[in-house]
Coordinates of C-alpha atoms and ligand atoms in Angstrom, one line a residue:
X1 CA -38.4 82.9 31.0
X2 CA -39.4 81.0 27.6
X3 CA -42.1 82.6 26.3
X4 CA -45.0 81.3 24.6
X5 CA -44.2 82.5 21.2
X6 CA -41.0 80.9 21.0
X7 CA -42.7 77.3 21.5
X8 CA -45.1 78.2 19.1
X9 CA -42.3 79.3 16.8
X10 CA -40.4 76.0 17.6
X11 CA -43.5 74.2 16.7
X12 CA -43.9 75.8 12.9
X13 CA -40.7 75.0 12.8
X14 CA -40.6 71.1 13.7
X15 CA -41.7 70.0 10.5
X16 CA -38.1 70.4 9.2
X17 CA -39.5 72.8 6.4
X18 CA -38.7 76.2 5.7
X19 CA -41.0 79.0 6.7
X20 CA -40.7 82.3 6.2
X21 CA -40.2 85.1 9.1
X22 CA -42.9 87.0 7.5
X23 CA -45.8 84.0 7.2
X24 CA -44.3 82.9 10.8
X25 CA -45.2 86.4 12.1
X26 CA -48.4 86.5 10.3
X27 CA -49.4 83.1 12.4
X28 CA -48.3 84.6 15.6
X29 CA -49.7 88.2 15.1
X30 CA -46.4 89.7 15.5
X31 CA -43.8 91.5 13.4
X32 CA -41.2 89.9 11.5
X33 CA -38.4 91.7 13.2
X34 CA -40.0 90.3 16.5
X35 CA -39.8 86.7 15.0
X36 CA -35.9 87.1 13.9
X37 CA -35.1 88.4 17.8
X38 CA -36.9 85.1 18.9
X39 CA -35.0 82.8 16.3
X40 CA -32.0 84.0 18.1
X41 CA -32.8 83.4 21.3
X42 CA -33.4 80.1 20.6
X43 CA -30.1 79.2 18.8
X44 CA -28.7 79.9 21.9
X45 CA -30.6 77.7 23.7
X46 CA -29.1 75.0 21.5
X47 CA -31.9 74.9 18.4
X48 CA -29.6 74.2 15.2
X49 CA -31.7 76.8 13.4
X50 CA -30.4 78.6 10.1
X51 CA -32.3 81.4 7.4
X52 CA -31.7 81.5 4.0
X53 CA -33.0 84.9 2.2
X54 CA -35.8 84.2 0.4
X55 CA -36.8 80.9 2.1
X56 CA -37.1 81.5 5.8
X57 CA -36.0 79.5 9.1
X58 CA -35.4 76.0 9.1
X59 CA -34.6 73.8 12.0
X60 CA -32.1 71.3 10.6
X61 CA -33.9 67.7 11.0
X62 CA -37.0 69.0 12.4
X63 CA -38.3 67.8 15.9
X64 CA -40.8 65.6 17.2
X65 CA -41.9 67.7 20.5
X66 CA -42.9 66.3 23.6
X67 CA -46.6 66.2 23.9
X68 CA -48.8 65.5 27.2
X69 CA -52.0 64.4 25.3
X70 CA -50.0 61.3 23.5
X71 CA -48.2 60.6 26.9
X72 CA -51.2 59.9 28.6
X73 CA -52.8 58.2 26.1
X74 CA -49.5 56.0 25.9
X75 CA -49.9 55.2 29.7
X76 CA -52.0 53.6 32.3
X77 CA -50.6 55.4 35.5
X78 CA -52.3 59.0 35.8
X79 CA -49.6 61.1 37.6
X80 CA -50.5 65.2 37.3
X81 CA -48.2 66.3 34.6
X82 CA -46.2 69.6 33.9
X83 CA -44.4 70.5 30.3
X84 CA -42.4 73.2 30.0
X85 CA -40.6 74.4 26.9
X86 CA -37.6 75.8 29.2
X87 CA -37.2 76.1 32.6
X88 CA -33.4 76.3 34.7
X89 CA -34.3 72.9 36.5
X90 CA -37.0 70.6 36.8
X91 CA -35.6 69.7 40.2
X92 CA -35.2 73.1 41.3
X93 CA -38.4 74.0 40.5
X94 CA -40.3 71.1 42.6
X95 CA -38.0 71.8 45.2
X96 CA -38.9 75.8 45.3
X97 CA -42.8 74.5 45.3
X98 CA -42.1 72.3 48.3
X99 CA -40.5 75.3 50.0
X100 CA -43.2 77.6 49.3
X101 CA -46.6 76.7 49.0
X102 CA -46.3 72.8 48.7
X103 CA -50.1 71.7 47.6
X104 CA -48.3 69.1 45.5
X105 CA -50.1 66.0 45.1
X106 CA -47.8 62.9 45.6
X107 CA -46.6 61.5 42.0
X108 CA -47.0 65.3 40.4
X109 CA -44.6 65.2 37.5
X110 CA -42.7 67.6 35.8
X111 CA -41.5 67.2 32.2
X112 CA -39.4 69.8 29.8
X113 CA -38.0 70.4 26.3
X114 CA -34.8 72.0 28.1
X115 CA -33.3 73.0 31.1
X116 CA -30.6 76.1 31.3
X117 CA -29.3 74.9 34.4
X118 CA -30.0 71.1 34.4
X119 CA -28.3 69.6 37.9
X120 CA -26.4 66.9 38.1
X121 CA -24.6 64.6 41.0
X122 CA -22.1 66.0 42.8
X123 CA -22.0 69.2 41.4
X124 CA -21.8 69.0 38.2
X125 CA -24.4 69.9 35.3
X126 CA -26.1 68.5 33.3
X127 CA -26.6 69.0 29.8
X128 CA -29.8 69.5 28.8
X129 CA -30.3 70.9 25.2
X130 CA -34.1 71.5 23.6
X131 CA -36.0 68.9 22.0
X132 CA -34.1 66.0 22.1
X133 CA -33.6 64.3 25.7
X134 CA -35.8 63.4 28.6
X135 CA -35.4 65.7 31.7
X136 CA -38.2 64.5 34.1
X137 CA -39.0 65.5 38.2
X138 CA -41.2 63.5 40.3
X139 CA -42.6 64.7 43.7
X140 CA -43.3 62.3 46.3
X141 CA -43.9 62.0 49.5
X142 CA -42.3 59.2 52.6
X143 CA -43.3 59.2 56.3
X144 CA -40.1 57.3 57.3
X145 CA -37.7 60.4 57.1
X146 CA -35.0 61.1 55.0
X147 CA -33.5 58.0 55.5
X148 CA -35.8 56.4 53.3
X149 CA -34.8 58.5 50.2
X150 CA -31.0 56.9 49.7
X151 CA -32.5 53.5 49.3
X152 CA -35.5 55.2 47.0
X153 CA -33.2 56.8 45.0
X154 CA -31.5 52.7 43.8
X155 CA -35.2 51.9 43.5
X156 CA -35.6 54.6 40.7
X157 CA -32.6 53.0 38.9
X158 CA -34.3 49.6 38.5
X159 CA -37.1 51.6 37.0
X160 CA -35.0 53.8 34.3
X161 CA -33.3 50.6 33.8
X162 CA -36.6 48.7 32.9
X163 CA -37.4 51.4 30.9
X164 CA -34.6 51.6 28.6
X165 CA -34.6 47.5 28.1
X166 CA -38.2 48.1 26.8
X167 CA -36.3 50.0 23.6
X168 CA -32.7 48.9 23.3
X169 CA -31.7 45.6 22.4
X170 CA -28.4 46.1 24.4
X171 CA -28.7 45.6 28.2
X172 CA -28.3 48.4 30.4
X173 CA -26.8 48.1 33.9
X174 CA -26.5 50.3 37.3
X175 CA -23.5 51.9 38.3
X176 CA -23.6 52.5 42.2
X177 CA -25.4 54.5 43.5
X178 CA -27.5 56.2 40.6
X179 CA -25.7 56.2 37.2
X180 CA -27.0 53.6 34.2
X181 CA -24.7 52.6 31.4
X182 CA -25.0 50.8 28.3
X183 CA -21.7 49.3 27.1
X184 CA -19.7 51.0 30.2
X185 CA -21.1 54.6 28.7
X186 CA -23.5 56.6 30.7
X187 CA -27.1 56.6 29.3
X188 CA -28.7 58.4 32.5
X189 CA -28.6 59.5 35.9
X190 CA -30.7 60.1 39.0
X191 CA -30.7 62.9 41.3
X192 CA -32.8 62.4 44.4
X193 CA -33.5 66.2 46.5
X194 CA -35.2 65.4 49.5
X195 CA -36.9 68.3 52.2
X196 CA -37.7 67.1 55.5
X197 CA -37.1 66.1 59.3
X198 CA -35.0 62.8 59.6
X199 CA -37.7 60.9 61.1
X200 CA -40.7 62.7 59.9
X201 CA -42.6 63.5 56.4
X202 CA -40.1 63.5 54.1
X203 CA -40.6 65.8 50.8
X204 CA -38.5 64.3 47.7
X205 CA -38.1 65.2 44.2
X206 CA -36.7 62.5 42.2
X207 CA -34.7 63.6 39.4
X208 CA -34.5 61.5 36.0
X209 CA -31.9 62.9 32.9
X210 CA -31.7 60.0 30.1
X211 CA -30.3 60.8 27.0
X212 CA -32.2 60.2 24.1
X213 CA -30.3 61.8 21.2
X214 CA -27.5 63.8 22.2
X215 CA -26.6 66.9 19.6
X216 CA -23.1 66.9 18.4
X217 CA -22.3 70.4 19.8
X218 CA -23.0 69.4 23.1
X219 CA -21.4 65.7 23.2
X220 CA -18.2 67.5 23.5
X221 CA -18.8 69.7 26.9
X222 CA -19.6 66.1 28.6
X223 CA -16.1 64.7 30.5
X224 CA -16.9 61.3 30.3
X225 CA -18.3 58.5 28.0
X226 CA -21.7 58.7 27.6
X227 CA -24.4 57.2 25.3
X228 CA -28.0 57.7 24.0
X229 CA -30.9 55.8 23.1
X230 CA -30.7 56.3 19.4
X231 CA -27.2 54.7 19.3
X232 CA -28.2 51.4 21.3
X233 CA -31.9 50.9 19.3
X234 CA -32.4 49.7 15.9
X235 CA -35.0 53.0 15.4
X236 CA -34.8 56.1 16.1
X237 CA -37.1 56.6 19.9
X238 CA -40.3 58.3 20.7
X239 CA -39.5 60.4 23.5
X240 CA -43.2 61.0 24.4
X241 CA -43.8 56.7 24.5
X242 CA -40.5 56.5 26.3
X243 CA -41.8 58.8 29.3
X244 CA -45.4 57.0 29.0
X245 CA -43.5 53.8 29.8
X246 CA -41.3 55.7 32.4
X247 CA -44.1 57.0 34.5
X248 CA -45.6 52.6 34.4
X249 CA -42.3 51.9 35.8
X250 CA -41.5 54.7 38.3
X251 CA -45.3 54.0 39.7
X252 CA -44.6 50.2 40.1
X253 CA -41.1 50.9 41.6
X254 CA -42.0 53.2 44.2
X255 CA -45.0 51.1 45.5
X256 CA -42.7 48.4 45.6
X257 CA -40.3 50.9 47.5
X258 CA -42.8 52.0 50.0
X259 CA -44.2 48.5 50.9
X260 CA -40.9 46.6 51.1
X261 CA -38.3 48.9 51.0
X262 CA -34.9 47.0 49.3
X263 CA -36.0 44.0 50.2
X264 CA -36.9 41.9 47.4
X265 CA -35.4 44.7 44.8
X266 CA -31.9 44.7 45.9
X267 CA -31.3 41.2 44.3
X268 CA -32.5 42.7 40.8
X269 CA -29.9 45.8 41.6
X270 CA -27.4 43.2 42.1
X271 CA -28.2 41.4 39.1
X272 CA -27.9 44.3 36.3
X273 CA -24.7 45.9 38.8
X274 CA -22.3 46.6 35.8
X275 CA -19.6 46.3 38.7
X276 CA -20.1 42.9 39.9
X277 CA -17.2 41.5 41.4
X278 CA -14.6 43.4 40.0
X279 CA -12.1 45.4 41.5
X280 CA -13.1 49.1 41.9
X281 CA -11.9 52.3 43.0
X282 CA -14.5 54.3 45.5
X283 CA -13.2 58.2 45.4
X284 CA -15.1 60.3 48.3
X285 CA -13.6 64.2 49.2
X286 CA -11.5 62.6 51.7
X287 CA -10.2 59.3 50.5
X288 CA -9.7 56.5 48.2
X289 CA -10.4 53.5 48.7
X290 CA -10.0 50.0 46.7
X291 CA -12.0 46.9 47.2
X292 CA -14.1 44.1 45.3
X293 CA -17.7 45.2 44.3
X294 CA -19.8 42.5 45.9
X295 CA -23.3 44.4 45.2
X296 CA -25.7 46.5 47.5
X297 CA -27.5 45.0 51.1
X298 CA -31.0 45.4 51.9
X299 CA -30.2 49.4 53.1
X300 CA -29.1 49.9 50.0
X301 CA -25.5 50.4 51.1
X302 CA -22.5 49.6 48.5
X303 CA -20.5 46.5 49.8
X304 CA -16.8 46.8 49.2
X305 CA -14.3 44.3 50.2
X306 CA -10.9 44.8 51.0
X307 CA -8.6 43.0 48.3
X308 CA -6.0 41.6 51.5
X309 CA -7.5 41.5 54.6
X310 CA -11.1 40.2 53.1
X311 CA -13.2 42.2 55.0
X312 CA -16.5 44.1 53.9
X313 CA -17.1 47.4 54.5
X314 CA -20.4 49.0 53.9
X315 CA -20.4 52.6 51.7
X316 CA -23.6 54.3 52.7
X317 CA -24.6 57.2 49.8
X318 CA -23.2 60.8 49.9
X319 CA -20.5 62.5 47.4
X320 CA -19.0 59.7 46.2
X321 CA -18.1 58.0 43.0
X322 CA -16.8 54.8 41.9
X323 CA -15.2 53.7 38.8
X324 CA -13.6 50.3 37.7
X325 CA -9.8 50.5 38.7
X326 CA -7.7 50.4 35.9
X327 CA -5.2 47.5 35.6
X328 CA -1.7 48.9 35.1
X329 CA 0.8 46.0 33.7
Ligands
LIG1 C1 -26.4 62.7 37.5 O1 -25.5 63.4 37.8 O2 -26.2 61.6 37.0 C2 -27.8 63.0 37.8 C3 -28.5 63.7 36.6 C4 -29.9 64.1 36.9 C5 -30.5 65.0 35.8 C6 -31.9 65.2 35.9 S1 -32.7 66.0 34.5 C7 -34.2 66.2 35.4 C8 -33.8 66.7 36.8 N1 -33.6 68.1 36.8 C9 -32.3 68.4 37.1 O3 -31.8 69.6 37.1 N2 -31.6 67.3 37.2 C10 -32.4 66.1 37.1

Protein backbone atom coordinates (compact mmCIF):
# COMPACT_ATOMS: atom_id res chain seq x y z
CA UNK A 1 0.00 0.00 0.00
CA UNK A 2 1.17 3.80 -0.90
CA UNK A 3 2.27 5.26 1.91
CA UNK A 4 1.84 8.63 3.05
CA UNK A 5 5.38 9.75 2.68
CA UNK A 6 5.53 8.89 -0.78
CA UNK A 7 2.54 11.45 -1.61
CA UNK A 8 4.14 13.84 0.42
CA UNK A 9 7.30 13.19 -1.49
CA UNK A 10 5.37 13.39 -4.82
CA UNK A 11 4.05 16.59 -3.67
CA UNK A 12 7.72 18.44 -2.97
CA UNK A 13 8.28 17.18 -5.95
CA UNK A 14 5.33 18.61 -8.31
CA UNK A 15 6.83 21.87 -8.61
CA UNK A 16 9.10 20.52 -11.36
CA UNK A 17 12.14 21.77 -9.30
CA UNK A 18 14.97 20.03 -7.88
CA UNK A 19 15.16 19.11 -4.28
CA UNK A 20 17.54 17.51 -2.54
CA UNK A 21 17.14 13.94 -0.81
CA UNK A 22 18.62 15.45 2.23
CA UNK A 23 16.25 18.84 2.54
CA UNK A 24 13.33 16.33 1.32
CA UNK A 25 14.07 14.10 4.39
CA UNK A 26 14.55 16.98 6.65
CA UNK A 27 10.66 17.95 5.62
CA UNK A 28 9.48 14.48 6.25
CA UNK A 29 11.54 13.73 9.45
CA UNK A 30 13.21 10.80 7.87
CA UNK A 31 16.52 9.78 6.65
CA UNK A 32 17.92 10.40 3.33
CA UNK A 33 18.55 6.81 2.52
CA UNK A 34 14.69 6.30 3.50
CA UNK A 35 13.82 9.10 0.80
CA UNK A 36 16.10 7.43 -2.05
CA UNK A 37 14.13 3.74 -1.26
CA UNK A 38 10.81 5.79 -1.80
CA UNK A 39 12.02 7.62 -5.06
CA UNK A 40 12.28 4.17 -6.39
CA UNK A 41 9.26 2.89 -5.58
CA UNK A 42 7.73 5.43 -7.24
CA UNK A 43 9.53 5.26 -10.67
CA UNK A 44 8.10 2.07 -10.77
CA UNK A 45 4.86 3.12 -10.39
CA UNK A 46 5.37 5.16 -13.54
CA UNK A 47 6.75 8.74 -11.98
CA UNK A 48 9.42 9.91 -14.65
CA UNK A 49 11.69 10.91 -11.76
CA UNK A 50 15.61 11.30 -12.16
CA UNK A 51 18.70 12.62 -9.43
CA UNK A 52 21.49 14.37 -10.35
CA UNK A 53 24.41 14.44 -7.59
CA UNK A 54 24.48 17.55 -6.08
CA UNK A 55 21.03 18.79 -7.07
CA UNK A 56 18.49 16.21 -5.88
CA UNK A 57 15.18 14.56 -7.48
CA UNK A 58 13.33 16.14 -10.08
CA UNK A 59 10.11 14.99 -11.62
CA UNK A 60 10.39 15.80 -15.29
CA UNK A 61 7.49 18.37 -16.00
CA UNK A 62 6.23 18.62 -12.59
CA UNK A 63 2.46 17.68 -11.76
CA UNK A 64 -0.53 19.39 -11.01
CA UNK A 65 -2.13 16.72 -8.27
CA UNK A 66 -5.58 16.10 -7.89
CA UNK A 67 -6.97 17.92 -5.04
CA UNK A 68 -10.58 17.41 -3.18
CA UNK A 69 -10.76 21.03 -1.68
CA UNK A 70 -10.62 22.74 -5.48
CA UNK A 71 -13.04 19.89 -6.70
CA UNK A 72 -15.60 20.83 -4.61
CA UNK A 73 -15.25 24.18 -4.79
CA UNK A 74 -15.36 23.71 -8.67
CA UNK A 75 -18.84 21.90 -8.26
CA UNK A 76 -22.32 22.21 -7.23
CA UNK A 77 -23.21 18.50 -6.65
CA UNK A 78 -21.89 17.33 -3.12
CA UNK A 79 -21.20 13.51 -3.66
CA UNK A 80 -18.76 12.04 -0.49
CA UNK A 81 -15.44 11.93 -1.98
CA UNK A 82 -12.35 9.53 -1.70
CA UNK A 83 -8.58 10.41 -3.11
CA UNK A 84 -6.17 7.98 -2.97
CA UNK A 85 -2.59 8.36 -4.16
CA UNK A 86 -2.52 4.49 -5.21
CA UNK A 87 -4.83 1.91 -4.88
CA UNK A 88 -5.08 -1.65 -7.31
CA UNK A 89 -8.73 -0.46 -8.43
CA UNK A 90 -11.09 2.06 -7.71
CA UNK A 91 -13.76 -0.42 -8.81
CA UNK A 92 -12.44 -3.14 -6.82
CA UNK A 93 -12.29 -1.34 -3.90
CA UNK A 94 -16.18 -0.08 -3.89
CA UNK A 95 -16.98 -3.45 -4.77
CA UNK A 96 -15.06 -5.11 -1.66
CA UNK A 97 -16.97 -2.29 0.50
CA UNK A 98 -20.30 -3.44 -0.88
CA UNK A 99 -19.28 -6.99 0.04
CA UNK A 100 -18.24 -6.26 3.38
CA UNK A 101 -19.62 -3.71 5.42
CA UNK A 102 -21.59 -1.71 2.77
CA UNK A 103 -22.58 1.73 4.83
CA UNK A 104 -21.98 3.52 1.52
CA UNK A 105 -24.04 6.39 0.96
CA UNK A 106 -25.58 6.46 -2.65
CA UNK A 107 -23.25 8.80 -5.01
CA UNK A 108 -20.02 8.09 -2.62
CA UNK A 109 -17.15 8.67 -5.03
CA UNK A 110 -13.82 7.43 -5.27
CA UNK A 111 -11.05 9.24 -7.01
CA UNK A 112 -7.13 8.30 -7.43
CA UNK A 113 -3.63 9.47 -8.79
CA UNK A 114 -3.15 5.70 -9.93
CA UNK A 115 -4.27 2.40 -10.06
CA UNK A 116 -1.81 -0.90 -10.14
CA UNK A 117 -4.40 -3.00 -11.41
CA UNK A 118 -6.85 -0.59 -13.18
CA UNK A 119 -9.88 -2.94 -14.83
CA UNK A 120 -10.92 -2.72 -17.97
CA UNK A 121 -13.96 -4.30 -20.28
CA UNK A 122 -13.68 -7.68 -21.07
CA UNK A 123 -10.76 -8.49 -19.40
CA UNK A 124 -8.40 -6.39 -20.17
CA UNK A 125 -6.48 -3.64 -18.13
CA UNK A 126 -6.40 -0.60 -17.97
CA UNK A 127 -3.63 1.61 -17.88
CA UNK A 128 -3.55 3.82 -15.19
CA UNK A 129 -0.17 5.63 -14.60
CA UNK A 130 0.15 8.46 -11.50
CA UNK A 131 -0.74 11.88 -11.90
CA UNK A 132 -1.82 12.30 -15.13
CA UNK A 133 -5.45 10.67 -15.93
CA UNK A 134 -8.77 10.47 -14.34
CA UNK A 135 -9.72 7.06 -12.73
CA UNK A 136 -13.03 7.68 -10.94
CA UNK A 137 -15.74 4.91 -9.01
CA UNK A 138 -19.15 5.89 -8.20
CA UNK A 139 -21.46 3.83 -5.91
CA UNK A 140 -25.07 3.79 -6.37
CA UNK A 141 -27.78 2.21 -5.58
CA UNK A 142 -31.24 0.86 -8.05
CA UNK A 143 -34.36 -0.93 -6.65
CA UNK A 144 -35.19 -2.42 -10.17
CA UNK A 145 -32.45 -5.24 -10.15
CA UNK A 146 -29.72 -5.74 -12.19
CA UNK A 147 -31.45 -5.20 -15.12
CA UNK A 148 -31.45 -1.71 -14.71
CA UNK A 149 -27.58 -1.39 -14.68
CA UNK A 150 -26.95 -2.29 -18.68
CA UNK A 151 -29.06 0.58 -19.66
CA UNK A 152 -27.31 2.88 -16.65
CA UNK A 153 -24.19 1.96 -17.82
CA UNK A 154 -25.11 3.99 -21.79
CA UNK A 155 -26.54 6.70 -19.46
CA UNK A 156 -22.97 7.17 -17.94
CA UNK A 157 -21.62 7.56 -21.54
CA UNK A 158 -23.85 10.61 -22.37
CA UNK A 159 -22.40 12.06 -19.22
CA UNK A 160 -18.49 11.41 -19.95
CA UNK A 161 -19.43 12.50 -23.32
CA UNK A 162 -20.88 15.95 -22.01
CA UNK A 163 -18.08 16.24 -20.06
CA UNK A 164 -15.34 16.05 -22.54
CA UNK A 165 -17.37 18.48 -25.09
CA UNK A 166 -17.23 21.04 -22.19
CA UNK A 167 -13.08 21.02 -23.01
CA UNK A 168 -12.43 19.87 -26.47
CA UNK A 169 -13.38 21.63 -29.43
CA UNK A 170 -13.48 18.26 -31.38
CA UNK A 171 -16.75 16.24 -30.78
CA UNK A 172 -16.68 13.13 -29.02
CA UNK A 173 -18.91 10.19 -29.83
CA UNK A 174 -20.15 6.66 -28.20
CA UNK A 175 -19.02 3.58 -29.36
CA UNK A 176 -21.60 0.75 -28.34
CA UNK A 177 -21.97 -0.13 -25.47
CA UNK A 178 -19.41 1.99 -23.29
CA UNK A 179 -16.33 3.18 -25.18
CA UNK A 180 -16.02 7.16 -26.25
CA UNK A 181 -13.83 8.21 -29.07
CA UNK A 182 -12.60 11.38 -30.52
CA UNK A 183 -11.63 11.07 -34.19
CA UNK A 184 -12.31 7.18 -34.16
CA UNK A 185 -9.51 6.94 -31.13
CA UNK A 186 -10.55 5.94 -27.73
CA UNK A 187 -10.62 8.83 -25.18
CA UNK A 188 -12.47 6.70 -22.31
CA UNK A 189 -14.31 3.88 -21.19
CA UNK A 190 -16.95 2.71 -18.71
CA UNK A 191 -17.04 -0.27 -16.57
CA UNK A 192 -20.34 -0.83 -14.78
CA UNK A 193 -19.87 -3.78 -11.58
CA UNK A 194 -23.11 -4.34 -10.27
CA UNK A 195 -23.94 -6.77 -6.71
CA UNK A 196 -27.38 -7.76 -6.30
CA UNK A 197 -30.62 -9.98 -6.77
CA UNK A 198 -32.16 -9.64 -10.40
CA UNK A 199 -35.17 -8.09 -9.20
CA UNK A 200 -34.20 -6.59 -5.93
CA UNK A 201 -31.69 -3.71 -4.56
CA UNK A 202 -29.17 -3.65 -6.85
CA UNK A 203 -25.51 -2.46 -5.55
CA UNK A 204 -23.45 -0.81 -8.66
CA UNK A 205 -20.18 0.72 -8.97
CA UNK A 206 -19.84 2.74 -12.00
CA UNK A 207 -16.44 2.83 -13.35
CA UNK A 208 -15.11 5.99 -15.35
CA UNK A 209 -11.15 5.80 -17.03
CA UNK A 210 -10.60 9.04 -19.36
CA UNK A 211 -7.48 9.84 -20.46
CA UNK A 212 -6.23 13.02 -19.86
CA UNK A 213 -2.45 13.02 -20.80
CA UNK A 214 -1.17 9.76 -21.54
CA UNK A 215 2.83 9.28 -20.79
CA UNK A 216 4.82 8.15 -23.70
CA UNK A 217 6.06 4.94 -21.85
CA UNK A 218 2.79 3.75 -21.40
CA UNK A 219 1.03 4.72 -24.95
CA UNK A 220 2.83 1.80 -26.23
CA UNK A 221 1.43 -1.15 -23.88
CA UNK A 222 -2.25 0.06 -25.19
CA UNK A 223 -3.35 -2.32 -28.45
CA UNK A 224 -5.49 0.07 -29.96
CA UNK A 225 -5.81 3.78 -30.96
CA UNK A 226 -6.43 5.80 -28.28
CA UNK A 227 -6.45 9.59 -27.47
CA UNK A 228 -6.31 12.11 -24.66
CA UNK A 229 -7.67 15.34 -23.67
CA UNK A 230 -4.52 17.34 -24.11
CA UNK A 231 -4.32 16.26 -27.84
CA UNK A 232 -8.03 17.28 -28.71
CA UNK A 233 -7.98 20.91 -26.51
CA UNK A 234 -6.27 23.99 -27.41
CA UNK A 235 -4.76 24.00 -23.48
CA UNK A 236 -3.39 21.86 -21.58
CA UNK A 237 -6.67 20.38 -18.95
CA UNK A 238 -7.21 20.73 -15.24
CA UNK A 239 -7.90 17.32 -14.14
CA UNK A 240 -9.38 18.54 -10.74
CA UNK A 241 -12.09 21.07 -12.92
CA UNK A 242 -12.59 18.21 -15.34
CA UNK A 243 -13.86 15.74 -12.43
CA UNK A 244 -15.85 18.87 -10.82
CA UNK A 245 -17.73 19.03 -14.06
CA UNK A 246 -17.85 15.17 -14.24
CA UNK A 247 -19.53 14.70 -10.87
CA UNK A 248 -22.47 17.88 -12.44
CA UNK A 249 -22.94 15.57 -15.20
CA UNK A 250 -22.95 12.00 -13.66
CA UNK A 251 -25.53 13.58 -10.93
CA UNK A 252 -27.91 14.96 -13.76
CA UNK A 253 -27.50 11.65 -15.78
CA UNK A 254 -28.42 9.28 -13.25
CA UNK A 255 -31.49 11.22 -12.12
CA UNK A 256 -32.45 11.28 -15.43
CA UNK A 257 -31.70 7.42 -15.50
CA UNK A 258 -33.69 6.62 -12.51
CA UNK A 259 -36.88 8.64 -13.38
CA UNK A 260 -37.13 7.73 -17.08
CA UNK A 261 -34.90 5.14 -17.72
CA UNK A 262 -33.67 5.34 -21.79
CA UNK A 263 -36.40 6.99 -22.56
CA UNK A 264 -35.79 10.40 -23.68
CA UNK A 265 -31.77 9.69 -23.54
CA UNK A 266 -31.56 7.07 -26.03
CA UNK A 267 -32.16 9.60 -28.93
CA UNK A 268 -29.06 11.74 -27.66
CA UNK A 269 -27.03 8.23 -27.62
CA UNK A 270 -28.15 7.84 -31.09
CA UNK A 271 -27.22 11.22 -32.03
CA UNK A 272 -23.32 11.26 -30.95
CA UNK A 273 -23.25 7.06 -32.00
CA UNK A 274 -19.86 7.21 -33.93
CA UNK A 275 -21.44 4.06 -35.77
CA UNK A 276 -24.40 5.39 -37.29
CA UNK A 277 -25.52 3.59 -40.12
CA UNK A 278 -22.52 2.02 -41.21
CA UNK A 279 -21.72 -1.38 -41.65
CA UNK A 280 -20.15 -3.06 -38.59
CA UNK A 281 -18.70 -6.14 -37.34
CA UNK A 282 -20.17 -7.37 -33.72
CA UNK A 283 -17.49 -10.12 -32.36
CA UNK A 284 -18.99 -12.04 -29.07
CA UNK A 285 -16.91 -15.44 -27.73
CA UNK A 286 -19.03 -17.42 -29.91
CA UNK A 287 -19.75 -15.63 -33.20
CA UNK A 288 -19.46 -12.90 -35.64
CA UNK A 289 -21.82 -11.19 -36.83
CA UNK A 290 -22.21 -8.34 -39.58
CA UNK A 291 -25.05 -5.87 -39.91
CA UNK A 292 -25.91 -2.08 -40.28
CA UNK A 293 -25.59 -0.03 -37.01
CA UNK A 294 -29.05 1.62 -36.74
CA UNK A 295 -28.57 2.98 -32.99
CA UNK A 296 -29.75 1.61 -29.49
CA UNK A 297 -33.85 1.20 -28.46
CA UNK A 298 -35.33 2.43 -25.34
CA UNK A 299 -33.71 -0.94 -23.31
CA UNK A 300 -30.67 0.13 -24.39
CA UNK A 301 -30.12 -2.83 -26.61
CA UNK A 302 -27.69 -2.36 -29.95
CA UNK A 303 -29.91 -2.70 -33.19
CA UNK A 304 -28.16 -4.49 -35.92
CA UNK A 305 -29.50 -5.17 -39.26
CA UNK A 306 -28.79 -7.82 -41.39
CA UNK A 307 -27.11 -6.39 -44.78
CA UNK A 308 -29.53 -9.16 -47.14
CA UNK A 309 -32.39 -10.32 -45.44
CA UNK A 310 -33.16 -6.68 -43.77
CA UNK A 311 -34.03 -7.79 -40.64
CA UNK A 312 -33.14 -6.27 -37.08
CA UNK A 313 -31.78 -8.01 -34.46
CA UNK A 314 -31.44 -6.65 -31.07
CA UNK A 315 -27.67 -7.20 -29.13
CA UNK A 316 -28.44 -7.01 -25.51
CA UNK A 317 -24.85 -6.14 -23.41
CA UNK A 318 -22.41 -8.82 -22.24
CA UNK A 319 -18.67 -9.59 -23.72
CA UNK A 320 -18.98 -8.21 -26.80
CA UNK A 321 -17.34 -5.74 -29.07
CA UNK A 322 -17.94 -4.01 -32.15
CA UNK A 323 -15.76 -2.32 -34.64
CA UNK A 324 -16.44 -0.76 -38.08
CA UNK A 325 -15.96 -3.56 -40.76
CA UNK A 326 -13.23 -2.92 -42.88
CA UNK A 327 -13.91 -2.52 -46.61
CA UNK A 328 -11.61 -4.87 -48.64
CA UNK A 329 -11.50 -3.83 -52.47
C1 LIG B 1 -13.01 -0.05 -20.64
O1 LIG B 1 -12.45 -1.14 -20.82
O2 LIG B 1 -13.21 0.70 -21.58
C2 LIG B 1 -13.47 0.36 -19.27
C3 LIG B 1 -12.39 1.08 -18.51
C4 LIG B 1 -12.80 1.51 -17.11
C5 LIG B 1 -11.63 2.03 -16.32
C6 LIG B 1 -12.04 2.64 -15.02
S1 LIG B 1 -10.75 3.57 -14.27
C7 LIG B 1 -11.69 3.70 -12.79
C8 LIG B 1 -12.36 2.36 -12.58
N1 LIG B 1 -11.48 1.46 -11.87
C9 LIG B 1 -11.11 0.43 -12.61
O3 LIG B 1 -10.34 -0.48 -12.24
N2 LIG B 1 -11.65 0.51 -13.83
C10 LIG B 1 -12.51 1.67 -13.95
Amino acid sequence: MFMDNKHKIVQVLSDGEFHSGEVIGQQLGISRAAVSEHIKSLSKIGLDIFSITGKGYQLAGGLSLLDLKQIKHNCSVSNELELFPVIPSTNEYLMGLIKSENTLVDGHTVLAECQTKGKGRRGRTWQSPFGTHVYLSQYRTMDNGLSAASGLSLAIGIAVLNTINLFSNKKCQLKWPNDLLVDGKKIAGILVEAEGQADGICHLVIGVGINVDMPAAVASDIDQPWTDLNTITDSLVDRNEFIAKLLEQLEDTYQEYKLNRLNNLFKLWNKNNAFLNQIVELTSTSKVQVGKCLGIDTSGALLLEDLTSKVTSKIFGGEVSLRKKKVVS
